[in-house]
Amino acid sequence: MTLYRDEGIVLRTQKLGEADRIVTVLTRRTGRIRAAAKGVRKTRSRFGARLEPFTHVDLQLYERRSLDLITQAETLRPYGEALVADYPRYTAGTAMLETAEKLTSEEGEPALRQFLLLVGGLRTLAERGHDPRLVLDAFLLRSLSVAGWAPALDECCRCGVRGGLRGFAIAAGGAVCANCRQPGAATPAAPTFALMLALLRGDWEYADGSEQRHRAEASGLVAAYLQWHLEHGIRSLRHVEREPGPGQDAGSADTTEERV
């Protein structure tokens, strides 16, 4: 057996036997892995609480033929503590975890940029500087971009013309002009396009000042676009609250990859 270390975000856990768990983790260097954690469901477990979803952990593992074995776990940042008592932020965070897992479909495939996006998204949620739905939509748009599926938002995805965008065609790849728009394409308002572009680029000053109707329209388009590309639904999205939380303050913009 080969011993190795990595850090990661716990995405989900499953019961294994009477006292063990299978832990799915998106790691910095190894990508998405599934590993066994022995005895973590016992009350005297050394690190059971450190292997819960949302936790940023440093792990030591043994590589095995089937499931790797977690032998040590140290908490780097327990994001779950800041999210579980806030339903809008918790559901947004849950959708992030599920999306990150779906977009890193092959176990062991390096996924550094997706890992950095997830860490930044959870940190931004926990800091409570922005509406959780805006944070989620920014994360989804950037995750799609990392996966190579970024929607066209400032030019027609068919002819490339800038300006005069009149529709959003999911199957075509995003915004379309009046000449390229086909029946069935959505017709979002111009500020909705601007909001989605701001979220993709990290322009939080614009995003925080946007109107609720444009936020709701953008959320619907982002969710539909994501699920069309994944070819199946993100179950946790149906629980995400679409209304803004009270007292949301505009925070400073941060355009690095490590923060949404």
Short mmCIF file of N, CA, C and O in Angstrom, two decimals, residues 121-206:
data_model
loop_
_atom_site.label_atom_id
_atom_site.label_comp_id
_atom_site.label_asym_id
_atom_site.label_seq_id
_atom_site.Cartn_x
_atom_site.Cartn_y
_atom_site.Cartn_z
N GLY A 121 -16.02 29.49 -3.18
CA GLY A 121 -17.47 29.64 -3.07
C GLY A 121 -17.97 29.40 -1.65
O GLY A 121 -18.80 30.17 -1.14
N LEU A 122 -17.48 28.36 -1.00
CA LEU A 122 -17.89 28.08 0.37
C LEU A 122 -17.42 29.18 1.32
O LEU A 122 -18.14 29.57 2.24
N ARG A 123 -16.20 29.69 1.09
CA ARG A 123 -15.70 30.76 1.94
C ARG A 123 -16.57 32.01 1.79
O ARG A 123 -16.92 32.67 2.77
N THR A 124 -16.94 32.32 0.55
CA THR A 124 -17.77 33.51 0.31
C THR A 124 -19.15 33.34 0.95
O THR A 124 -19.69 34.30 1.53
N LEU A 125 -19.73 32.16 0.86
CA LEU A 125 -21.00 31.90 1.53
C LEU A 125 -20.87 32.10 3.04
O LEU A 125 -21.72 32.73 3.67
N ALA A 126 -19.82 31.55 3.61
CA ALA A 126 -19.65 31.61 5.07
C ALA A 126 -19.41 33.04 5.55
O ALA A 126 -19.80 33.39 6.67
N GLU A 127 -18.79 33.86 4.72
CA GLU A 127 -18.51 35.24 5.12
C GLU A 127 -19.74 36.14 5.05
O GLU A 127 -19.72 37.25 5.57
N ARG A 128 -20.80 35.70 4.39
CA ARG A 128 -22.10 36.39 4.38
C ARG A 128 -22.04 37.78 3.77
O ARG A 128 -22.82 38.66 4.14
N GLY A 129 -21.16 37.99 2.82
CA GLY A 129 -21.05 39.31 2.21
C GLY A 129 -21.99 39.54 1.04
O GLY A 129 -22.21 40.68 0.64
N HIS A 130 -22.55 38.46 0.47
CA HIS A 130 -23.40 38.55 -0.71
C HIS A 130 -24.60 37.63 -0.56
O HIS A 130 -24.58 36.67 0.22
N ASP A 131 -25.63 37.91 -1.33
CA ASP A 131 -26.80 37.06 -1.38
C ASP A 131 -26.36 35.64 -1.75
O ASP A 131 -25.64 35.45 -2.72
N PRO A 132 -26.79 34.64 -1.00
CA PRO A 132 -26.33 33.27 -1.29
C PRO A 132 -26.68 32.78 -2.68
O PRO A 132 -25.94 32.00 -3.28
N ARG A 133 -27.82 33.23 -3.23
CA ARG A 133 -28.17 32.77 -4.57
C ARG A 133 -27.23 33.37 -5.61
O ARG A 133 -26.87 32.71 -6.58
N LEU A 134 -26.79 34.60 -5.40
CA LEU A 134 -25.81 35.20 -6.30
C LEU A 134 -24.49 34.44 -6.24
O LEU A 134 -23.85 34.19 -7.26
N VAL A 135 -24.08 34.08 -5.02
CA VAL A 135 -22.84 33.33 -4.86
C VAL A 135 -22.94 31.99 -5.58
O VAL A 135 -22.01 31.56 -6.28
N LEU A 136 -24.08 31.32 -5.43
CA LEU A 136 -24.27 30.04 -6.10
C LEU A 136 -24.23 30.19 -7.61
O LEU A 136 -23.55 29.42 -8.31
N ASP A 137 -24.95 31.18 -8.15
CA ASP A 137 -24.97 31.35 -9.60
C ASP A 137 -23.59 31.71 -10.14
O ASP A 137 -23.20 31.25 -11.23
N ALA A 138 -22.82 32.51 -9.39
CA ALA A 138 -21.45 32.81 -9.80
C ALA A 138 -20.61 31.54 -9.84
O ALA A 138 -19.84 31.29 -10.77
N PHE A 139 -20.77 30.71 -8.82
CA PHE A 139 -20.04 29.44 -8.78
C PHE A 139 -20.42 28.54 -9.94
O PHE A 139 -19.55 27.94 -10.60
N LEU A 140 -21.70 28.44 -10.23
CA LEU A 140 -22.15 27.57 -11.32
C LEU A 140 -21.62 28.05 -12.66
O LEU A 140 -21.15 27.25 -13.48
N LEU A 141 -21.69 29.36 -12.92
CA LEU A 141 -21.20 29.89 -14.18
C LEU A 141 -19.70 29.66 -14.35
O LEU A 141 -19.23 29.27 -15.42
N ARG A 142 -18.94 29.85 -13.27
CA ARG A 142 -17.49 29.67 -13.37
C ARG A 142 -17.12 28.20 -13.46
O ARG A 142 -16.15 27.83 -14.13
N SER A 143 -17.89 27.35 -12.79
CA SER A 143 -17.65 25.91 -12.91
C SER A 143 -17.90 25.43 -14.32
O SER A 143 -17.15 24.60 -14.86
N LEU A 144 -18.96 25.95 -14.93
CA LEU A 144 -19.23 25.62 -16.33
C LEU A 144 -18.10 26.11 -17.23
O LEU A 144 -17.70 25.42 -18.18
N SER A 145 -17.57 27.27 -16.94
CA SER A 145 -16.46 27.81 -17.73
C SER A 145 -15.23 26.91 -17.61
O SER A 145 -14.56 26.62 -18.60
N VAL A 146 -14.92 26.48 -16.39
CA VAL A 146 -13.78 25.59 -16.17
C VAL A 146 -13.97 24.28 -16.93
O VAL A 146 -13.02 23.70 -17.46
N ALA A 147 -15.22 23.81 -17.00
CA ALA A 147 -15.52 22.57 -17.70
C ALA A 147 -15.55 22.73 -19.21
O ALA A 147 -15.71 21.76 -19.94
N GLY A 148 -15.42 23.98 -19.70
CA GLY A 148 -15.44 24.23 -21.13
C GLY A 148 -16.81 24.53 -21.70
O GLY A 148 -16.99 24.50 -22.92
N TRP A 149 -17.78 24.84 -20.82
CA TRP A 149 -19.15 25.06 -21.26
C TRP A 149 -19.64 26.48 -20.93
O TRP A 149 -20.84 26.69 -20.73
N ALA A 150 -18.77 27.44 -20.87
CA ALA A 150 -19.18 28.80 -20.53
C ALA A 150 -20.20 29.31 -21.55
O ALA A 150 -19.97 29.22 -22.76
N PRO A 151 -21.34 29.84 -21.11
CA PRO A 151 -22.32 30.35 -22.05
C PRO A 151 -21.87 31.69 -22.65
O PRO A 151 -21.19 32.48 -22.00
N ALA A 152 -22.25 31.93 -23.89
CA ALA A 152 -22.02 33.25 -24.51
C ALA A 152 -22.99 34.23 -23.86
O ALA A 152 -24.18 33.96 -23.78
N LEU A 153 -22.47 35.36 -23.39
CA LEU A 153 -23.32 36.32 -22.68
C LEU A 153 -23.22 37.73 -23.24
O LEU A 153 -24.12 38.53 -23.02
N ASP A 154 -22.14 38.05 -23.95
CA ASP A 154 -22.00 39.40 -24.50
C ASP A 154 -21.90 39.42 -26.01
O ASP A 154 -21.62 40.44 -26.62
N GLU A 155 -22.11 38.26 -26.64
CA GLU A 155 -22.14 38.18 -28.10
C GLU A 155 -23.01 37.00 -28.49
O GLU A 155 -23.26 36.08 -27.69
N CYS A 156 -23.50 37.01 -29.71
CA CYS A 156 -24.35 35.92 -30.19
C CYS A 156 -23.52 34.65 -30.34
O CYS A 156 -22.45 34.66 -30.95
N CYS A 157 -24.03 33.55 -29.76
CA CYS A 157 -23.27 32.30 -29.82
C CYS A 157 -23.29 31.68 -31.21
O CYS A 157 -22.52 30.76 -31.50
N ARG A 158 -24.14 32.18 -32.11
CA ARG A 158 -24.22 31.63 -33.48
C ARG A 158 -23.40 32.44 -34.48
O ARG A 158 -22.61 31.89 -35.23
N CYS A 159 -23.60 33.75 -34.49
CA CYS A 159 -22.92 34.56 -35.51
C CYS A 159 -21.81 35.45 -34.94
O CYS A 159 -21.03 36.03 -35.69
N GLY A 160 -21.74 35.58 -33.60
CA GLY A 160 -20.68 36.34 -32.97
C GLY A 160 -20.91 37.83 -32.90
O GLY A 160 -20.05 38.56 -32.40
N VAL A 161 -22.06 38.33 -33.35
CA VAL A 161 -22.33 39.76 -33.31
C VAL A 161 -22.48 40.22 -31.87
O VAL A 161 -23.03 39.51 -31.02
N ARG A 162 -21.95 41.40 -31.57
CA ARG A 162 -22.07 41.97 -30.23
C ARG A 162 -23.21 43.00 -30.22
O ARG A 162 -23.35 43.77 -31.15
N GLY A 163 -23.98 42.97 -29.15
CA GLY A 163 -25.09 43.90 -29.06
C GLY A 163 -26.33 43.35 -29.72
O GLY A 163 -26.27 42.43 -30.55
N GLY A 164 -27.47 43.89 -29.36
CA GLY A 164 -28.74 43.48 -29.95
C GLY A 164 -29.13 42.06 -29.59
O GLY A 164 -29.83 41.39 -30.37
N LEU A 165 -28.70 41.56 -28.45
CA LEU A 165 -29.04 40.20 -28.04
C LEU A 165 -30.50 40.14 -27.62
O LEU A 165 -30.96 40.94 -26.81
N ARG A 166 -31.21 39.17 -28.17
CA ARG A 166 -32.65 39.10 -27.96
C ARG A 166 -33.12 37.78 -27.36
O ARG A 166 -34.31 37.61 -27.09
N GLY A 167 -32.22 36.85 -27.14
CA GLY A 167 -32.67 35.57 -26.61
C GLY A 167 -31.53 34.81 -25.97
O GLY A 167 -30.36 35.18 -26.06
N PHE A 168 -31.91 33.71 -25.30
CA PHE A 168 -30.93 32.81 -24.67
C PHE A 168 -31.32 31.40 -25.06
O PHE A 168 -32.36 30.89 -24.65
N ALA A 169 -30.50 30.78 -25.91
CA ALA A 169 -30.78 29.45 -26.42
C ALA A 169 -29.83 28.45 -25.74
O ALA A 169 -28.63 28.45 -26.02
N ILE A 170 -30.35 27.65 -24.84
CA ILE A 170 -29.52 26.76 -24.03
C ILE A 170 -28.75 25.78 -24.91
O ILE A 170 -27.54 25.61 -24.77
N ALA A 171 -29.45 25.12 -25.82
CA ALA A 171 -28.80 24.11 -26.66
C ALA A 171 -27.75 24.71 -27.59
O ALA A 171 -26.77 24.05 -27.96
N ALA A 172 -27.95 25.98 -27.99
CA ALA A 172 -27.03 26.63 -28.92
C ALA A 172 -25.77 27.14 -28.23
O ALA A 172 -24.74 27.33 -28.87
N GLY A 173 -25.85 27.40 -26.93
CA GLY A 173 -24.67 27.85 -26.20
C GLY A 173 -24.77 29.20 -25.55
O GLY A 173 -23.76 29.74 -25.10
N GLY A 174 -25.97 29.78 -25.46
CA GLY A 174 -26.11 31.04 -24.74
C GLY A 174 -26.90 32.09 -25.49
O GLY A 174 -27.90 31.79 -26.16
N ALA A 175 -26.43 33.33 -25.42
CA ALA A 175 -27.15 34.46 -25.98
C ALA A 175 -27.19 34.39 -27.51
O ALA A 175 -26.24 33.95 -28.15
N VAL A 176 -28.31 34.84 -28.06
CA VAL A 176 -28.48 34.89 -29.51
C VAL A 176 -29.06 36.25 -29.90
O VAL A 176 -29.81 36.86 -29.14
N CYS A 177 -28.71 36.70 -31.10
CA CYS A 177 -29.24 37.97 -31.59
C CYS A 177 -30.62 37.75 -32.21
O CYS A 177 -31.10 36.62 -32.31
N ALA A 178 -31.23 38.83 -32.65
CA ALA A 178 -32.57 38.74 -33.21
C ALA A 178 -32.60 37.88 -34.48
O ALA A 178 -33.55 37.13 -34.71
N ASN A 179 -31.55 37.95 -35.28
CA ASN A 179 -31.52 37.18 -36.53
C ASN A 179 -31.33 35.68 -36.29
O ASN A 179 -31.81 34.86 -37.08
N CYS A 180 -30.62 35.34 -35.22
CA CYS A 180 -30.31 33.93 -34.95
C CYS A 180 -31.29 33.29 -33.96
O CYS A 180 -31.24 32.07 -33.77
N ARG A 181 -32.12 34.10 -33.35
CA ARG A 181 -33.04 33.55 -32.35
C ARG A 181 -34.05 32.62 -33.02
O ARG A 181 -34.65 32.96 -34.04
N GLN A 182 -34.23 31.44 -32.42
CA GLN A 182 -35.17 30.46 -32.91
C GLN A 182 -36.35 30.33 -31.95
O GLN A 182 -36.24 30.69 -30.77
N PRO A 183 -37.48 29.83 -32.42
CA PRO A 183 -38.62 29.64 -31.52
C PRO A 183 -38.25 28.76 -30.33
O PRO A 183 -37.51 27.79 -30.47
N GLY A 184 -38.74 29.14 -29.17
CA GLY A 184 -38.46 28.38 -27.96
C GLY A 184 -37.34 28.95 -27.12
O GLY A 184 -37.19 28.56 -25.96
N ALA A 185 -36.55 29.87 -27.67
CA ALA A 185 -35.48 30.48 -26.90
C ALA A 185 -36.07 31.44 -25.86
O ALA A 185 -37.07 32.12 -26.12
N ALA A 186 -35.46 31.49 -24.70
CA ALA A 186 -35.89 32.43 -23.66
C ALA A 186 -35.57 33.85 -24.10
O ALA A 186 -34.70 34.08 -24.94
N THR A 187 -36.30 34.82 -23.54
CA THR A 187 -36.09 36.23 -23.89
C THR A 187 -35.79 37.04 -22.63
O THR A 187 -36.64 37.82 -22.17
N PRO A 188 -34.62 36.87 -22.05
CA PRO A 188 -34.29 37.62 -20.83
C PRO A 188 -34.09 39.10 -21.10
O PRO A 188 -33.76 39.51 -22.22
N ALA A 189 -34.27 39.88 -20.04
CA ALA A 189 -34.03 41.32 -20.15
C ALA A 189 -32.54 41.60 -20.28
O ALA A 189 -31.71 40.80 -19.84
N ALA A 190 -32.20 42.74 -20.84
CA ALA A 190 -30.79 43.11 -21.01
C ALA A 190 -30.04 43.13 -19.67
O ALA A 190 -28.89 42.66 -19.60
N PRO A 191 -30.64 43.65 -18.58
CA PRO A 191 -29.92 43.61 -17.30
C PRO A 191 -29.66 42.20 -16.79
O PRO A 191 -28.73 41.99 -16.01
N THR A 192 -30.45 41.22 -17.22
CA THR A 192 -30.20 39.84 -16.82
C THR A 192 -28.91 39.33 -17.46
O THR A 192 -28.10 38.67 -16.81
N PHE A 193 -28.73 39.65 -18.75
CA PHE A 193 -27.47 39.30 -19.40
C PHE A 193 -26.30 39.97 -18.68
O PHE A 193 -25.26 39.35 -18.45
N ALA A 194 -26.47 41.24 -18.34
CA ALA A 194 -25.40 41.99 -17.67
C ALA A 194 -25.09 41.38 -16.31
O ALA A 194 -23.92 41.30 -15.90
N LEU A 195 -26.12 40.93 -15.59
CA LEU A 195 -25.91 40.31 -14.29
C LEU A 195 -25.14 39.00 -14.42
O LEU A 195 -24.19 38.74 -13.66
N MET A 196 -25.52 38.16 -15.36
CA MET A 196 -24.84 36.89 -15.54
C MET A 196 -23.37 37.11 -15.91
O MET A 196 -22.48 36.41 -15.43
N LEU A 197 -23.12 38.11 -16.76
CA LEU A 197 -21.75 38.42 -17.14
C LEU A 197 -20.97 38.94 -15.93
O LEU A 197 -19.79 38.58 -15.74
N ALA A 198 -21.61 39.74 -15.09
CA ALA A 198 -20.96 40.24 -13.88
C ALA A 198 -20.60 39.10 -12.93
O ALA A 198 -19.51 39.08 -12.34
N LEU A 199 -21.50 38.14 -12.78
CA LEU A 199 -21.22 36.99 -11.91
C LEU A 199 -20.08 36.15 -12.46
O LEU A 199 -19.24 35.65 -11.69
N LEU A 200 -20.04 35.98 -13.75
CA LEU A 200 -18.97 35.20 -14.37
C LEU A 200 -17.62 35.88 -14.18
O LEU A 200 -16.60 35.22 -13.96
N ARG A 201 -17.61 37.21 -14.24
CA ARG A 201 -16.36 37.97 -14.16
C ARG A 201 -15.99 38.41 -12.75
O ARG A 201 -14.91 38.95 -12.53
N GLY A 202 -16.90 38.22 -11.79
CA GLY A 202 -16.62 38.63 -10.42
C GLY A 202 -16.87 40.09 -10.14
O GLY A 202 -16.25 40.67 -9.23
N ASP A 203 -17.77 40.72 -10.88
CA ASP A 203 -18.12 42.12 -10.66
C ASP A 203 -19.22 42.18 -9.60
O ASP A 203 -20.40 42.30 -9.92
N TRP A 204 -18.82 42.12 -8.34
CA TRP A 204 -19.81 42.06 -7.26
C TRP A 204 -20.52 43.39 -7.03
O TRP A 204 -21.64 43.43 -6.52
N GLU A 205 -19.89 44.49 -7.38
CA GLU A 205 -20.55 45.79 -7.22
C GLU A 205 -21.82 45.83 -8.06
O GLU A 205 -22.88 46.26 -7.59
N TYR A 206 -21.72 45.36 -9.29
CA TYR A 206 -22.90 45.33 -10.16
C TYR A 206 -23.89 44.28 -9.66
O TYR A 206 -25.09 44.54 -9.58
#
